Coordinates of N, CA and C and ligand atoms in Angstrom, one line a residue:
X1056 N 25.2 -5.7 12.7 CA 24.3 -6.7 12.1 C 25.1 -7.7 11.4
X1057 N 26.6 -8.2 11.9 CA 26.7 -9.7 11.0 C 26.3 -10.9 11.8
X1058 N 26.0 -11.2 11.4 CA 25.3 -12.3 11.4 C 25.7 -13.6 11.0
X1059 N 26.5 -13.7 10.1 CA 26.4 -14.3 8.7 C 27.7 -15.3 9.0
X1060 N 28.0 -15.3 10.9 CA 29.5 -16.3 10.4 C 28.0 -17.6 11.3
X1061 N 27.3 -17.1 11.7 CA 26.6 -18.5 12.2 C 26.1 -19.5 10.9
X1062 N 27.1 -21.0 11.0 CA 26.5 -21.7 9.9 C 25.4 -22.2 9.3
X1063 N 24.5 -22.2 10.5 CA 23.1 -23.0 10.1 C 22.3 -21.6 9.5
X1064 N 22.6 -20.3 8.7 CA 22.0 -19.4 8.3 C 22.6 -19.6 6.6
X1065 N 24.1 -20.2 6.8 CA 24.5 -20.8 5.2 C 23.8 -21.9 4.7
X1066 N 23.3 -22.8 5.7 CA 22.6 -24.0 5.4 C 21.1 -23.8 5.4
X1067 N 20.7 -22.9 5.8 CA 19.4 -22.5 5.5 C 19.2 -21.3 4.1
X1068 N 20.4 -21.2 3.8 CA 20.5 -20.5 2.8 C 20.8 -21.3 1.0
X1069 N 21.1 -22.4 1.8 CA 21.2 -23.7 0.9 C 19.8 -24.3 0.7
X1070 N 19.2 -24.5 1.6 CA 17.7 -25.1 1.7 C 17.3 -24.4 0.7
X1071 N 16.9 -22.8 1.0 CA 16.2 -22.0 0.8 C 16.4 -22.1 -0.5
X1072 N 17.4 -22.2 -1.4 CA 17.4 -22.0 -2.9 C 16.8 -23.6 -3.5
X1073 N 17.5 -25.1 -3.0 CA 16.7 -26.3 -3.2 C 15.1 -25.9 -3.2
X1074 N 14.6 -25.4 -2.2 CA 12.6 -25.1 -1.6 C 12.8 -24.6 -2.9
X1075 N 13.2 -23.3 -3.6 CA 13.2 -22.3 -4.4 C 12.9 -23.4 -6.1
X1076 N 13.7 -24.3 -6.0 CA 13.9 -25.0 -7.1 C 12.7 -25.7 -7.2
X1077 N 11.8 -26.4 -6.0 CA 11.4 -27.3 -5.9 C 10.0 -26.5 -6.3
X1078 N 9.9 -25.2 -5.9 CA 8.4 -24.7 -5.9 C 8.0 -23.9 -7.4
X1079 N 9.3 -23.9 -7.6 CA 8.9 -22.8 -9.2 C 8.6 -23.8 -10.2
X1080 N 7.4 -23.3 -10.4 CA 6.6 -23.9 -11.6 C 6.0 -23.1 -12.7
X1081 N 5.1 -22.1 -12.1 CA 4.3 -21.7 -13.1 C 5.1 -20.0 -13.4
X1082 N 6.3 -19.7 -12.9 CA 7.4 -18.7 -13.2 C 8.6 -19.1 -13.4
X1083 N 8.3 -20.3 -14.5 CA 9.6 -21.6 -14.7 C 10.9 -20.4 -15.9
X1084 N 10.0 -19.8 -16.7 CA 10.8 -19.2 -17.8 C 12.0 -18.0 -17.0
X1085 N 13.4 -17.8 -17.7 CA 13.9 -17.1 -17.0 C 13.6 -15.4 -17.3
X1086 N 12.7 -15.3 -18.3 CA 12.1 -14.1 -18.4 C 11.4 -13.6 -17.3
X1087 N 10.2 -14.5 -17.2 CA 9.7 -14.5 -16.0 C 10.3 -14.2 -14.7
X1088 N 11.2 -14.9 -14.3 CA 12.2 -14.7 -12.9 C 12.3 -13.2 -13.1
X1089 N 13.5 -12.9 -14.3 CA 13.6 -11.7 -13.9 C 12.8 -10.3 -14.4
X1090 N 11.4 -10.7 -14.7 CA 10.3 -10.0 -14.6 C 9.9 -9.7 -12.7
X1091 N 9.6 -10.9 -12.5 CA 9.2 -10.7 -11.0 C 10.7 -10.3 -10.0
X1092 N 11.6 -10.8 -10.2 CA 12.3 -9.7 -9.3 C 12.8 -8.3 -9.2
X1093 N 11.8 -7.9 -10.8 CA 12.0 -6.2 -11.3 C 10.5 -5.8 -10.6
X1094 N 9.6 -6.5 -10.5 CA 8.1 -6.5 -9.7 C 8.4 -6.5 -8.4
X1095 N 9.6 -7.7 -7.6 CA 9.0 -7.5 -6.1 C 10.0 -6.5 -6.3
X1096 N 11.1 -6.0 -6.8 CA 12.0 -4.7 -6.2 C 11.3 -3.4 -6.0
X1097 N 10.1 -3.4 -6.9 CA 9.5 -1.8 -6.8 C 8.3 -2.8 -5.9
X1098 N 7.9 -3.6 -5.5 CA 7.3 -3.8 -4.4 C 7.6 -3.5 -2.7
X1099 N 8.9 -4.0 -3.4 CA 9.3 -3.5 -1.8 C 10.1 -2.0 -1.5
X1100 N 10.1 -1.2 -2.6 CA 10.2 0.3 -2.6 C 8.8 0.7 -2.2
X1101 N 7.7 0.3 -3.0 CA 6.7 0.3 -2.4 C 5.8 0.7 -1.2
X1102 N 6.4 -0.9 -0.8 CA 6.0 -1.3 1.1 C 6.6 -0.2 2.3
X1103 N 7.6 0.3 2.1 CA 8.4 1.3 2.2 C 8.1 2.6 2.2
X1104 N 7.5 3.1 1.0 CA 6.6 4.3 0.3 C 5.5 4.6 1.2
X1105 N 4.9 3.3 1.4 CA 3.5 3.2 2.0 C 3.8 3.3 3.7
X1106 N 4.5 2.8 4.1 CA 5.0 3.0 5.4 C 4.9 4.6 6.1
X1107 N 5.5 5.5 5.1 CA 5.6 6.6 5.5 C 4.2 7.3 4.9
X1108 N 3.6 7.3 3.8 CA 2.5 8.5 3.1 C 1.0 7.6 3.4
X1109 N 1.0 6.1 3.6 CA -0.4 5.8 4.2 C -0.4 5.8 5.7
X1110 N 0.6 4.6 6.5 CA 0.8 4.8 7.7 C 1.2 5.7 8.5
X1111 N 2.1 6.2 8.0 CA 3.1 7.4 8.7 C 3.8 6.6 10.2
X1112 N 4.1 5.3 10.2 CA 5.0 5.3 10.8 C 6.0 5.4 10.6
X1113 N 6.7 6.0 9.7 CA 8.2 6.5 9.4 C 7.6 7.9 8.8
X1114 N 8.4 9.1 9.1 CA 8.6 9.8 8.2 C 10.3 9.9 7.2
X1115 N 10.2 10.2 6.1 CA 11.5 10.5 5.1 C 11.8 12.4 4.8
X1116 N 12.6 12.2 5.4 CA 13.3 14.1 5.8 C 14.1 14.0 4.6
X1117 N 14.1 13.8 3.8 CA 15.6 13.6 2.7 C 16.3 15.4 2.4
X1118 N 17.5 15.5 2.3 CA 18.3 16.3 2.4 C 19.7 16.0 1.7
X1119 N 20.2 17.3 1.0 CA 21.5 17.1 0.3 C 22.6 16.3 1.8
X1120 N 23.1 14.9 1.4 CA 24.2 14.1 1.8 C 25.7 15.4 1.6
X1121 N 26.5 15.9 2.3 CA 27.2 17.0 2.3 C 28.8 15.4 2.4
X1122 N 29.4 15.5 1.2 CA 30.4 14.4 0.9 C 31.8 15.3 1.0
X1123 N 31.7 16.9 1.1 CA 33.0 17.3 0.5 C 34.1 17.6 2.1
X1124 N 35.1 17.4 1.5 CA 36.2 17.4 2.3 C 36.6 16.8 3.2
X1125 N 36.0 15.6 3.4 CA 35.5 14.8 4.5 C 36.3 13.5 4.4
X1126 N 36.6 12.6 5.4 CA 37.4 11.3 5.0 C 36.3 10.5 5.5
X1127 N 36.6 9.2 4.3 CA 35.2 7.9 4.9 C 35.2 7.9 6.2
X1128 N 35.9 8.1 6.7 CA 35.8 7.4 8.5 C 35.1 8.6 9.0
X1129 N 35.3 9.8 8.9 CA 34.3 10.8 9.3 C 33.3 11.2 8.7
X1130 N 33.2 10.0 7.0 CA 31.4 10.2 6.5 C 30.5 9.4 7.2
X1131 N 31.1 8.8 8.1 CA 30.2 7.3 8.8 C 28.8 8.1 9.5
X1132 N 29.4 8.7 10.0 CA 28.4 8.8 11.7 C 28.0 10.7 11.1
X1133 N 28.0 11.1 9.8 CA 27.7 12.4 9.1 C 26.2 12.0 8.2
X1134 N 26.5 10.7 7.4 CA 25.5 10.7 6.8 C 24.2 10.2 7.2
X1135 N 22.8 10.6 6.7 CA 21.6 10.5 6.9 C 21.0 9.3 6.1
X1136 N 19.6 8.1 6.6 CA 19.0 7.6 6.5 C 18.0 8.2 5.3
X1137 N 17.8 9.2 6.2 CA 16.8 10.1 6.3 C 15.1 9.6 6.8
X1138 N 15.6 8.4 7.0 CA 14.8 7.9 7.9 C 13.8 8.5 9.5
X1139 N 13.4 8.7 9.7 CA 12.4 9.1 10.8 C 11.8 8.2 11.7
X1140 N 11.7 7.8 12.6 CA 11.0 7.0 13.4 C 11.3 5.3 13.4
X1141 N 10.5 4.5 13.4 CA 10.3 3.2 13.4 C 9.1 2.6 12.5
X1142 N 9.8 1.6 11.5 CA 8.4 1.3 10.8 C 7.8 0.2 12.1
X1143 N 6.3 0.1 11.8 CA 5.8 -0.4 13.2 C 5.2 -2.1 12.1
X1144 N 4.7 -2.8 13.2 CA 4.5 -4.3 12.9 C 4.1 -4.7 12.0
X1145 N 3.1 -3.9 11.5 CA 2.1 -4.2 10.0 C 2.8 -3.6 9.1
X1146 N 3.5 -2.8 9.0 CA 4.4 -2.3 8.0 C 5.7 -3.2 7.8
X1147 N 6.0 -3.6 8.8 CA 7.7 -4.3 9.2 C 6.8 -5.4 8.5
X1148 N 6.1 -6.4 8.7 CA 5.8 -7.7 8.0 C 4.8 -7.6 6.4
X1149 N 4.9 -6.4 5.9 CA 4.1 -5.8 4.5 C 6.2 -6.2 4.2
X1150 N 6.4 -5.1 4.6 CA 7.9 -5.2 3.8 C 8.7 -6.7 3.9
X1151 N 8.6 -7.0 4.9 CA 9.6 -8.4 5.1 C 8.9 -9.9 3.8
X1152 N 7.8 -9.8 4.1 CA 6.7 -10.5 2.9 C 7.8 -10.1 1.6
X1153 N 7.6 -8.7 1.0 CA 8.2 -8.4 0.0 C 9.5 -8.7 -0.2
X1154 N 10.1 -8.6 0.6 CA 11.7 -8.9 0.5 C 11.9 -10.6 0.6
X1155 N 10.9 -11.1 1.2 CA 11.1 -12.5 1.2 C 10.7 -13.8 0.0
X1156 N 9.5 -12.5 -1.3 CA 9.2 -12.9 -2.1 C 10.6 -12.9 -3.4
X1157 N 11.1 -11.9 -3.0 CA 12.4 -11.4 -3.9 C 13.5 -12.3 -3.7
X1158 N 13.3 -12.5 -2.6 CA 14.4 -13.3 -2.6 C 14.2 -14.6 -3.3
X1159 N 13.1 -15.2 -3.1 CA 12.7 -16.6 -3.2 C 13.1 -16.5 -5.2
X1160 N 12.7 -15.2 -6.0 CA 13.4 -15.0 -7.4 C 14.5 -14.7 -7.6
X1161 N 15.5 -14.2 -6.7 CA 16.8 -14.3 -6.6 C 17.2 -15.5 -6.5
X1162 N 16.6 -16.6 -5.5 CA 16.8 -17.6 -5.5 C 16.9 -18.5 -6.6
X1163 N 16.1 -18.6 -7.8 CA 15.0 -19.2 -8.6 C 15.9 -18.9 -9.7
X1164 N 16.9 -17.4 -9.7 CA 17.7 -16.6 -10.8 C 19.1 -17.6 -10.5
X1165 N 19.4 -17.7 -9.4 CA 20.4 -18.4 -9.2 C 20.7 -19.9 -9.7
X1166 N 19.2 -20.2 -9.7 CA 19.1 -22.1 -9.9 C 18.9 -21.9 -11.4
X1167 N 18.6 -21.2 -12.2 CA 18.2 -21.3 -13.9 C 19.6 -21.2 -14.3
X1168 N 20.7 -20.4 -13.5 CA 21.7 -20.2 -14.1 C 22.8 -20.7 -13.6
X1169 N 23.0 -21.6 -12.4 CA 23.4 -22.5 -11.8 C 24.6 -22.0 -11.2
X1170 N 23.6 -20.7 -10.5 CA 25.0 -20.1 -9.7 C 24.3 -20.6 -7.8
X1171 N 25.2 -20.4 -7.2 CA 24.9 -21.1 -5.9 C 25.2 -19.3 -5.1
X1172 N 23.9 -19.1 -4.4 CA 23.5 -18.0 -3.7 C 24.7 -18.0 -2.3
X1173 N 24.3 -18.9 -1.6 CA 25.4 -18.8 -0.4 C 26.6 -18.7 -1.0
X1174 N 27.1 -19.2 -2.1 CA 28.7 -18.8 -2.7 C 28.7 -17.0 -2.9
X1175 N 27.8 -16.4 -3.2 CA 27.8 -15.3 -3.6 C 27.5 -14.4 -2.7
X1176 N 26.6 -14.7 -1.5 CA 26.6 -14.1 -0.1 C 28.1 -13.8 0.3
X1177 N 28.8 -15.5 0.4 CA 29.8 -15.6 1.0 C 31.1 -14.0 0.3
X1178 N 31.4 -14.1 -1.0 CA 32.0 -13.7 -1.9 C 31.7 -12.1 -1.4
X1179 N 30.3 -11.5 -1.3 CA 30.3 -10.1 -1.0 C 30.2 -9.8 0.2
X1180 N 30.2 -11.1 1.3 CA 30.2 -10.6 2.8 C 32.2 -10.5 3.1
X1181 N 32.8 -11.2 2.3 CA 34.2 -11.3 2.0 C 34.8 -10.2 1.4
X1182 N 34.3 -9.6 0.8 CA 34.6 -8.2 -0.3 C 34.4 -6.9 1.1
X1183 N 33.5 -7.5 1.4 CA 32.6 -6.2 2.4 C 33.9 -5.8 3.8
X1184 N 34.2 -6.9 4.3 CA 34.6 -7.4 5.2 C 36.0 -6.9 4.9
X1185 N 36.7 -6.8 3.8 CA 37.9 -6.6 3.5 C 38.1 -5.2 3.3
X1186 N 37.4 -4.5 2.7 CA 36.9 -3.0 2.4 C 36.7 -2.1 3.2
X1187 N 35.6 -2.9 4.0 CA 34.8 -1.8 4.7 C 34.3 -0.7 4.3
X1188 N 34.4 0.7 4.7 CA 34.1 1.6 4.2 C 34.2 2.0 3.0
X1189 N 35.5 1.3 2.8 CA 36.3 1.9 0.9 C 35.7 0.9 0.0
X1190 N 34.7 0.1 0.4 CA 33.6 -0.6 -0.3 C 32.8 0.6 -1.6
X1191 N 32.8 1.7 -1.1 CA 32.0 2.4 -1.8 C 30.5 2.6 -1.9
X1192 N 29.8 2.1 -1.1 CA 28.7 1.9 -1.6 C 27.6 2.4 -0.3
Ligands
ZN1302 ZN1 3.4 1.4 9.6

């Protein structure tokens, strides 16, 4: 899934924070911003939650992650999701809603503090990219 060397997704990522500037009004305080992006994050853990225990189109099998003696390149294709199935349409667009509200306060976090979002995309798709697995994360 990179994606991210096609430009018109940096320039839509430029829009996206300008729209961001232009629409915040009545969550103008930066309290507020980072009120709602502590709101949509357990929203969209949420959307997620609900996927599996109201829907059930995912089930979550979670199980101890077994890390020892192992080298990153052979933890790749060892560790679990723990994911189960496929979230289905109504669930995929509950969650994408959520993540797209978050973002729009990530966005909003960015412009109060006059950091530029695509610079910081850029910065950890560059870190990621350099790393890879020894990323850590
Ligand atoms: Zn579902």
């Amino acid at each position: 899934m990179t994606k991210i060397k096609d430009n018109s997704q940096i320039d839509l990522c430029t829009d996206f924070q300008d729209q961001a500037s232009q629409a915040l009004i009545r969550h103008k305080s930066i309290l507020d911003i980072m009120a709602k992006v502590d709101q949509y994050s357990s929203r969209i853990n949420r959307a997620v939650v609900k996927s599996a225990t109201s829907c059930g189109c995912i089930e979550i099998h979670a199980t101890k992650q077994n890390f020892d003696g192992q080298t990153y390149e052979d933890l790749a294709d060892k560790v679990s999701s723990h994911v189960h199935g496929e979230i289905c349409d109504n669930c995929r667009d509950v969650i994408e809603e959520e993540i797209g509200s978050f973002m729009f306060f990530i966005a909003s976090l960015c412009n109060t503090l006059d950091l530029d979002l695509k610079d910081i995309i850029m910065k950890e798709y560059e870190r990621n990219k350099t790393l890879g697995i020894y990323s850590l994360k």
